[in-house]
XYZ file of C-alpha atoms in Angstrom:
502
model
C 54.768 65.831 25.069
C 56.653 65.772 28.364
C 55.272 67.405 31.464
C 57.919 69.519 33.176
C 57.700 70.105 36.888
C 55.162 72.656 38.083
C 57.820 75.178 39.119
C 59.309 75.403 35.614
C 56.100 76.049 33.711
C 53.872 79.079 34.083
C 50.355 78.120 35.154
C 46.990 79.847 34.660
C 43.520 78.655 35.554
C 42.114 79.289 32.072
C 44.052 79.693 28.851
C 42.050 81.432 26.128
C 43.289 80.948 22.576
C 42.489 83.820 20.241
C 42.018 87.564 20.845
C 39.168 88.200 18.430
C 35.520 88.837 19.184
C 35.087 85.426 20.879
C 38.267 85.551 22.966
C 37.646 89.078 24.231
C 34.080 88.106 25.084
C 35.197 84.957 26.905
C 37.691 86.976 28.951
C 35.011 89.487 29.954
C 32.600 86.827 31.214
C 35.362 84.915 32.969
C 36.724 87.857 34.930
C 33.228 89.125 35.730
C 31.977 85.807 37.087
C 35.307 84.484 38.434
C 37.457 87.477 39.353
C 39.794 85.303 41.404
C 40.725 83.043 38.512
C 43.910 83.660 36.588
C 43.811 83.650 32.799
C 45.809 84.615 29.751
C 44.891 85.092 26.105
C 47.283 83.764 23.482
C 47.106 85.464 20.100
C 49.153 84.139 17.188
C 49.088 87.447 15.359
C 50.346 90.834 16.497
C 47.025 92.571 17.086
C 43.584 92.057 18.583
C 40.393 91.828 16.583
C 40.755 88.538 14.736
C 38.796 88.673 11.481
C 38.293 92.415 11.740
C 42.010 93.115 11.884
C 43.108 90.413 9.444
C 40.968 91.366 6.457
C 41.898 94.665 4.827
C 40.046 94.569 1.521
C 37.951 97.573 0.423
C 34.534 97.940 2.024
C 34.869 95.091 4.527
C 31.868 95.133 6.843
C 29.629 92.940 8.962
C 26.744 91.092 7.369
C 24.913 90.931 10.708
C 23.534 93.901 12.595
C 25.771 95.078 15.411
C 22.919 95.086 17.917
C 23.115 91.279 17.836
C 26.687 90.864 16.603
C 27.884 93.114 19.416
C 28.211 91.942 22.999
C 25.123 91.794 25.185
C 27.013 93.633 27.936
C 28.296 96.526 25.788
C 25.887 98.705 23.799
C 26.613 99.435 20.164
C 26.408 103.225 19.961
C 27.043 103.944 16.293
C 24.048 104.883 14.118
C 24.996 102.253 11.516
C 23.716 98.768 12.357
C 25.640 97.239 9.445
C 29.119 98.498 10.199
C 32.509 98.688 8.544
C 35.469 96.827 9.996
C 37.158 99.928 11.405
C 34.131 100.631 13.612
C 33.866 97.000 14.711
C 37.585 96.884 15.490
C 37.350 100.072 17.551
C 34.409 98.570 19.467
C 36.326 95.358 20.236
C 39.474 97.185 21.310
C 37.481 99.584 23.478
C 35.869 96.572 25.173
C 39.280 95.038 25.862
C 40.805 98.301 27.107
C 38.020 99.421 29.417
C 37.892 95.996 31.098
C 41.646 95.506 31.436
C 41.533 92.544 29.082
C 44.239 93.853 26.770
C 46.764 93.490 29.601
C 46.125 89.727 29.564
C 46.855 89.274 25.846
C 50.158 87.807 24.660
C 50.831 88.486 21.014
C 52.821 86.301 18.638
C 52.033 83.236 20.781
C 51.003 80.426 18.454
C 49.693 77.243 20.041
C 50.903 74.039 18.412
C 49.748 71.273 20.716
C 48.221 70.606 24.105
C 48.462 67.521 26.303
C 46.019 66.672 29.091
C 47.046 64.749 32.186
C 44.185 63.273 34.204
C 46.495 62.690 37.164
C 47.407 66.383 37.296
C 44.024 67.664 36.025
C 45.754 70.116 33.726
C 46.791 70.834 30.187
C 50.376 71.521 29.191
C 50.428 73.654 26.076
C 53.274 74.023 23.577
C 53.526 77.609 22.374
C 55.761 79.086 19.683
C 56.896 82.649 20.376
C 57.062 83.756 16.756
C 58.373 87.200 17.661
C 61.552 85.910 19.324
C 61.856 82.444 17.819
C 61.437 80.583 21.083
C 59.219 77.770 22.340
C 57.552 77.910 25.744
C 55.088 75.801 27.696
C 52.142 76.990 29.739
C 49.934 74.799 31.889
C 46.247 75.438 32.499
C 43.299 73.822 34.203
C 41.100 74.715 31.218
C 41.600 75.496 27.558
C 39.066 77.792 25.907
C 39.521 77.813 22.143
C 38.191 81.085 20.721
C 39.977 81.213 17.385
C 36.998 80.714 15.091
C 36.985 78.054 12.416
C 39.126 79.170 9.505
C 42.808 79.391 8.750
C 44.252 82.845 9.211
C 47.410 82.199 7.224
C 45.792 81.247 3.925
C 42.503 81.587 2.079
C 41.001 79.101 -0.336
C 41.786 79.360 -4.027
C 40.789 76.534 -6.379
C 42.936 75.491 -9.312
C 42.504 77.778 -12.296
C 43.740 76.520 -15.629
C 46.249 78.898 -17.185
C 46.701 80.987 -14.062
C 50.409 81.472 -14.762
C 49.612 82.950 -18.158
C 47.857 85.997 -16.734
C 50.153 89.039 -16.876
C 48.132 91.189 -14.496
C 47.827 90.967 -10.721
C 45.955 88.207 -8.837
C 44.817 89.010 -5.308
C 43.045 86.988 -2.607
C 40.941 89.122 -0.200
C 42.569 87.451 2.815
C 45.958 88.794 1.667
C 45.078 92.240 0.364
C 48.121 94.355 -0.621
C 48.104 97.733 1.095
C 49.438 99.413 -2.037
C 47.053 97.862 -4.569
C 46.154 100.562 -7.090
C 42.983 99.701 -8.983
C 41.948 103.228 -9.988
C 40.670 103.218 -13.562
C 41.480 99.540 -14.034
C 39.412 96.577 -15.188
C 38.779 94.286 -12.244
C 37.254 90.809 -12.284
C 36.142 89.435 -8.918
C 35.640 85.671 -8.888
C 32.981 84.656 -6.389
C 29.433 85.386 -5.299
C 29.551 85.263 -1.503
C 29.620 88.004 1.108
C 33.200 89.030 0.275
C 32.482 89.429 -3.424
C 29.262 91.398 -2.967
C 31.136 93.686 -0.555
C 34.101 94.202 -2.861
C 32.142 94.951 -6.030
C 30.509 98.257 -5.003
C 33.526 99.320 -2.925
C 35.982 98.873 -5.803
C 33.540 100.190 -8.414
C 33.843 103.670 -6.926
C 37.428 103.983 -8.240
C 37.960 101.178 -10.757
C 37.364 101.540 -14.466
C 34.875 98.677 -14.306
C 34.277 95.769 -11.933
C 32.872 92.414 -13.045
C 31.612 89.864 -10.531
C 32.159 86.467 -12.134
C 30.128 83.754 -10.467
C 29.710 80.082 -11.229
C 26.219 80.190 -9.695
C 24.143 82.877 -7.955
C 23.817 83.532 -4.229
C 20.811 84.959 -2.407
C 21.306 88.694 -1.987
C 19.171 90.576 0.538
C 19.068 94.392 0.459
C 18.994 95.830 3.990
C 19.250 99.353 5.406
C 22.619 100.129 6.968
C 20.868 102.120 9.698
C 18.239 100.580 11.976
C 15.551 103.255 12.417
C 13.972 101.416 15.352
C 17.295 100.947 17.137
C 18.327 104.572 16.712
C 14.934 105.798 17.913
C 15.055 103.466 20.925
C 18.526 104.729 21.786
C 17.392 108.350 21.552
C 14.315 107.749 23.729
C 15.640 105.251 26.281
C 19.372 105.861 26.329
C 22.214 103.672 25.108
C 21.788 100.702 27.425
C 18.009 100.255 27.403
C 17.708 101.237 23.752
C 20.397 98.721 22.800
C 18.724 95.955 24.820
C 15.375 96.617 23.158
C 16.879 96.756 19.654
C 18.745 93.544 20.361
C 15.536 91.760 21.377
C 13.764 93.044 18.281
C 16.561 91.955 15.945
C 16.888 88.512 17.540
C 13.186 87.964 16.945
C 13.468 89.354 13.414
C 16.377 87.079 12.508
C 14.524 84.062 13.848
C 11.341 84.994 11.961
C 13.162 85.436 8.642
C 15.058 82.168 9.017
C 11.962 80.173 10.012
C 9.924 81.709 7.194
C 12.585 80.738 4.657
C 12.715 77.191 6.043
C 8.934 76.716 6.111
C 8.049 78.556 2.898
C 11.107 78.364 0.622
C 9.212 78.958 -2.630
C 7.506 82.075 -1.311
C 10.751 83.315 0.269
C 12.502 82.848 -3.079
C 9.822 84.944 -4.811
C 10.046 87.719 -2.232
C 13.836 87.931 -2.461
C 13.652 87.953 -6.254
C 11.093 90.750 -6.127
C 13.279 92.823 -3.810
C 16.251 92.340 -6.124
C 14.334 93.101 -9.321
C 13.019 96.377 -7.861
C 16.586 97.590 -7.438
C 17.923 96.509 -10.831
C 17.448 98.138 -14.238
C 14.276 97.281 -16.138
C 14.742 94.155 -18.204
C 17.776 92.995 -16.220
C 18.217 89.165 -16.341
C 17.419 88.649 -12.647
C 16.895 84.895 -12.919
C 20.241 84.356 -14.612
C 22.304 86.225 -12.034
C 20.275 86.342 -8.806
C 18.211 83.141 -8.606
C 20.157 80.315 -6.899
C 19.298 76.666 -7.418
C 19.125 76.018 -3.663
C 16.527 77.266 -1.170
C 16.983 80.419 0.903
C 19.093 79.844 4.031
C 20.470 76.522 2.828
C 23.458 78.822 2.704
C 23.809 82.166 4.452
C 22.024 85.129 2.877
C 24.336 87.915 1.733
C 23.306 91.282 3.126
C 23.705 94.295 0.848
C 23.425 97.499 2.903
C 21.566 100.345 1.232
C 21.467 98.324 -2.025
C 25.034 99.370 -2.879
C 25.643 96.357 -5.147
C 22.471 97.040 -7.116
C 23.355 100.728 -7.440
C 26.763 99.858 -8.887
C 25.122 97.556 -11.422
C 22.481 100.151 -12.280
C 24.966 102.977 -12.884
C 27.150 100.785 -15.082
C 30.263 100.760 -12.900
C 29.809 97.045 -12.194
C 28.326 94.007 -13.878
C 27.615 90.362 -13.087
C 28.541 87.426 -15.300
C 27.319 83.906 -14.535
C 29.516 81.381 -16.300
C 32.348 78.926 -15.726
C 36.048 79.575 -16.200
C 37.718 77.692 -19.021
C 41.163 79.206 -18.564
C 43.029 82.304 -17.567
C 44.662 84.066 -20.508
C 47.388 86.652 -20.747
C 44.826 89.467 -20.584
C 41.991 88.036 -18.505
C 39.673 85.039 -18.357
C 38.177 82.893 -21.088
C 34.807 81.445 -20.117
C 33.298 78.122 -21.123
C 30.748 80.019 -23.183
C 33.634 81.391 -25.245
C 33.304 84.901 -23.857
C 36.471 86.755 -22.896
C 36.668 88.935 -19.780
C 39.522 91.407 -19.950
C 41.171 92.237 -16.652
C 44.057 94.178 -15.205
C 43.404 92.704 -11.746
C 41.713 89.422 -10.809
C 40.423 89.045 -7.256
C 39.840 85.462 -6.134
C 37.023 85.900 -3.594
C 36.716 82.132 -3.548
C 36.386 81.555 0.177
C 38.300 80.404 3.187
C 39.966 77.271 4.438
C 38.243 75.865 7.475
C 40.412 74.698 10.354
C 39.035 73.259 13.573
C 40.407 74.751 16.797
C 43.279 76.541 15.099
C 44.870 73.283 13.969
C 45.971 72.481 17.526
C 46.943 68.855 18.109
C 45.370 67.504 21.299
C 46.312 64.471 23.377
C 44.543 63.053 26.417
C 46.713 60.958 28.725
C 49.096 60.304 25.860
C 46.478 59.322 23.283
C 45.963 61.583 20.290
C 42.502 63.107 19.901
C 41.124 62.194 16.474
C 38.466 64.834 15.862
C 36.176 62.789 13.539
C 35.816 60.279 16.369
C 34.556 62.917 18.793
C 31.034 64.231 19.250
C 30.238 67.820 20.161
C 28.646 68.316 23.574
C 26.268 71.318 23.895
C 28.123 72.874 20.963
C 31.006 73.806 23.286
C 32.951 70.676 24.378
C 34.053 67.352 22.860
C 33.341 63.827 24.012
C 36.142 62.354 26.146
C 38.204 65.555 26.016
C 38.361 66.983 29.569
C 38.366 70.672 30.434
C 38.360 71.801 26.824
C 35.785 74.341 25.674
C 35.406 76.170 22.392
C 33.341 79.007 20.967
C 31.739 78.662 17.553
C 28.777 80.895 16.739
C 25.705 80.606 14.580
C 25.728 80.169 10.824
C 22.109 81.322 10.470
C 22.252 84.322 12.794
C 24.761 86.622 14.469
C 27.889 84.757 15.547
C 28.145 86.469 18.908
C 24.650 85.542 20.084
C 25.775 81.963 20.592
C 29.244 82.835 21.864
C 27.748 84.902 24.672
C 25.537 82.021 25.806
C 28.452 79.577 25.657
C 30.614 81.868 27.791
C 27.836 82.242 30.358
C 27.405 78.480 30.531
C 31.138 77.909 30.832
C 31.266 80.246 33.832
C 28.270 78.513 35.418
C 30.026 75.176 34.982
C 33.135 76.494 36.736
C 30.993 77.746 39.631
C 29.298 74.366 39.974
C 32.630 72.571 39.974
C 34.010 74.939 42.610
C 30.982 74.406 44.827
C 31.301 70.614 44.702
C 35.085 70.257 44.747
C 35.504 68.995 41.190
C 38.435 69.873 38.958
C 37.672 67.808 35.847
C 34.717 67.895 33.465
C 34.562 65.251 30.761
C 31.612 64.710 28.404
C 31.084 60.966 28.002
C 29.069 59.408 25.205
C 26.942 56.654 26.764
C 25.900 55.133 23.460
C 28.828 54.658 21.069
C 26.326 53.638 18.372
C 24.335 56.869 18.660
C 23.373 58.250 15.285
C 25.504 61.246 14.345
C 25.612 63.831 11.611
C 28.111 66.442 10.424
C 29.472 68.972 12.897
C 28.027 71.804 10.789
C 24.959 71.085 8.670
C 25.750 73.819 6.209
C 26.034 73.650 2.444
C 28.819 76.230 2.139
C 31.830 74.986 0.191
C 34.330 75.745 2.957
C 32.408 73.397 5.258
C 31.862 70.627 2.738
C 35.551 70.521 1.787
C 36.619 69.484 5.299
C 33.503 68.021 6.908
C 35.190 64.603 7.104
C 37.970 66.094 9.267
C 35.652 67.616 11.861
C 33.945 66.227 14.953
C 30.366 64.985 14.649
C 27.174 65.989 16.390
C 24.193 63.964 17.563
C 20.520 64.322 16.782
C 19.364 65.185 20.316
C 20.598 67.265 23.212
C 23.102 67.485 24.726
C 24.915 66.159 21.652
C 23.075 68.374 19.188
C 24.779 71.603 18.120
C 21.812 73.925 18.114
C 21.493 76.755 15.617
C 18.529 78.262 17.466
C 19.144 81.113 19.881
C 15.915 80.443 21.764
C 16.716 76.738 22.143
C 20.191 77.650 23.381
C 18.817 80.140 25.921
C 16.920 77.238 27.470
C 19.832 74.781 27.231
C 22.730 77.024 28.199
C 21.167 79.717 30.386
C 18.019 78.273 31.965
C 18.654 74.535 32.370
C 20.847 72.910 35.012
C 24.532 73.082 34.173
C 25.100 69.320 34.621
C 23.412 66.331 33.050
C 23.893 62.586 32.713
C 26.444 62.988 29.915
C 28.892 65.149 31.853
C 31.313 63.343 34.139
C 32.578 65.592 36.929
C 35.413 64.345 39.121
C 38.236 65.400 41.369
C 41.640 64.312 40.092
C 42.287 62.245 43.221
C 38.979 60.409 42.906
C 38.039 57.313 41.016
C 35.933 58.690 38.127
C 32.229 58.435 38.798
C 29.273 60.043 37.059
C 27.576 62.789 39.050
C 23.885 62.243 39.487
C 21.636 64.487 37.469
C 19.806 66.943 39.758
C 16.122 66.232 40.197
């Protein structure tokens, strides 16, 4: 990538990529802590909201409570803690509007590549203007990648034998047709994750019958959609204090549930089974359809608000089948057991395709950045990639809890660099033989399919990507912003490692 002269390329201090929950949050923290810094948000699509605008399937909702999934700085005021996408989208867009963030967003700007120049201490970013068919370049001192970790343009669908034989309609939840009419029809939903358990009760209200076809069960946890404590706290203390208290309670509750499942998996399994069995018809084969082979929280628990999935099963509008697909047929699916599932519509709720940093190609001083050779630093930067930050949230708790801490830390780092005259921050791995492990230690299929294409993480800080909110509070909020692994320099200087503060 060539570097045009400074007067021909627009320049901003920070370029944020993605206008979803992470990008809007990053913009808020940046302009609050550094009001004099210029920034822009590039959004490849034509609307804000990211996930919550992209997915349009029936019933789409959060599977985390909004007192922790929401921003720390903006109270969640709705009575429902587990919320539908329209409410979440309204919350995100209200945040952007009331803080002037929406004026900084450029739609239909898709980033293809970015090149770092150490001599100039800046990135030059190639951007495709998909609305007008033009290519532009923008330079920035920092890139902040806030686009999540999956591909927005396509979901994951495995190969299904005989797929072309099926005469009905096949739909992936990531590409839901606005005019899909499923009233009175037989629907088979392939999958057992959060999307499937959301779709089943939502579609069962109008469909003739909905069948959730799963290869193996997932842990399903019934939860109330309204948080009685949070709503009481809000009524007694007001929105801001009530929200803060509910947030603290739910952070502690999430941590307690996760740690209990990790320390006592057999007992956790029994408790979850008991909760499920209580909500299913007497004699229902709970172990066949709701007892996974793995331990709780080896994969994310699927939240079922107000037991809606179990109600649909109990009233006969939905059913669960645990089996493997042999082939699609003209009228449905033939299973390996020989059973035939008739269908008018087949929904492939088979997951997403993971994509690191939006698929952007990075180069540093002309050398391509090969992600599997890089190690994550503090869960927000990459070894030997200067002035590049990213936001990826928790897999075992609310996504936004981690994103908020990362944004705070990023702003603290900028303040430290300003105070000492630095313009470049580069994590440097002292020990190239340091033991590493996968970027995300998570058994979900979408992770395992691409784990070899992702960066790595270490076994100790600052190279460990923590999945503990309390550990991250100490690392990202309480500890010093610099350490022996972070090289801070001025572009005119000979690189030298800053001493770690005593």
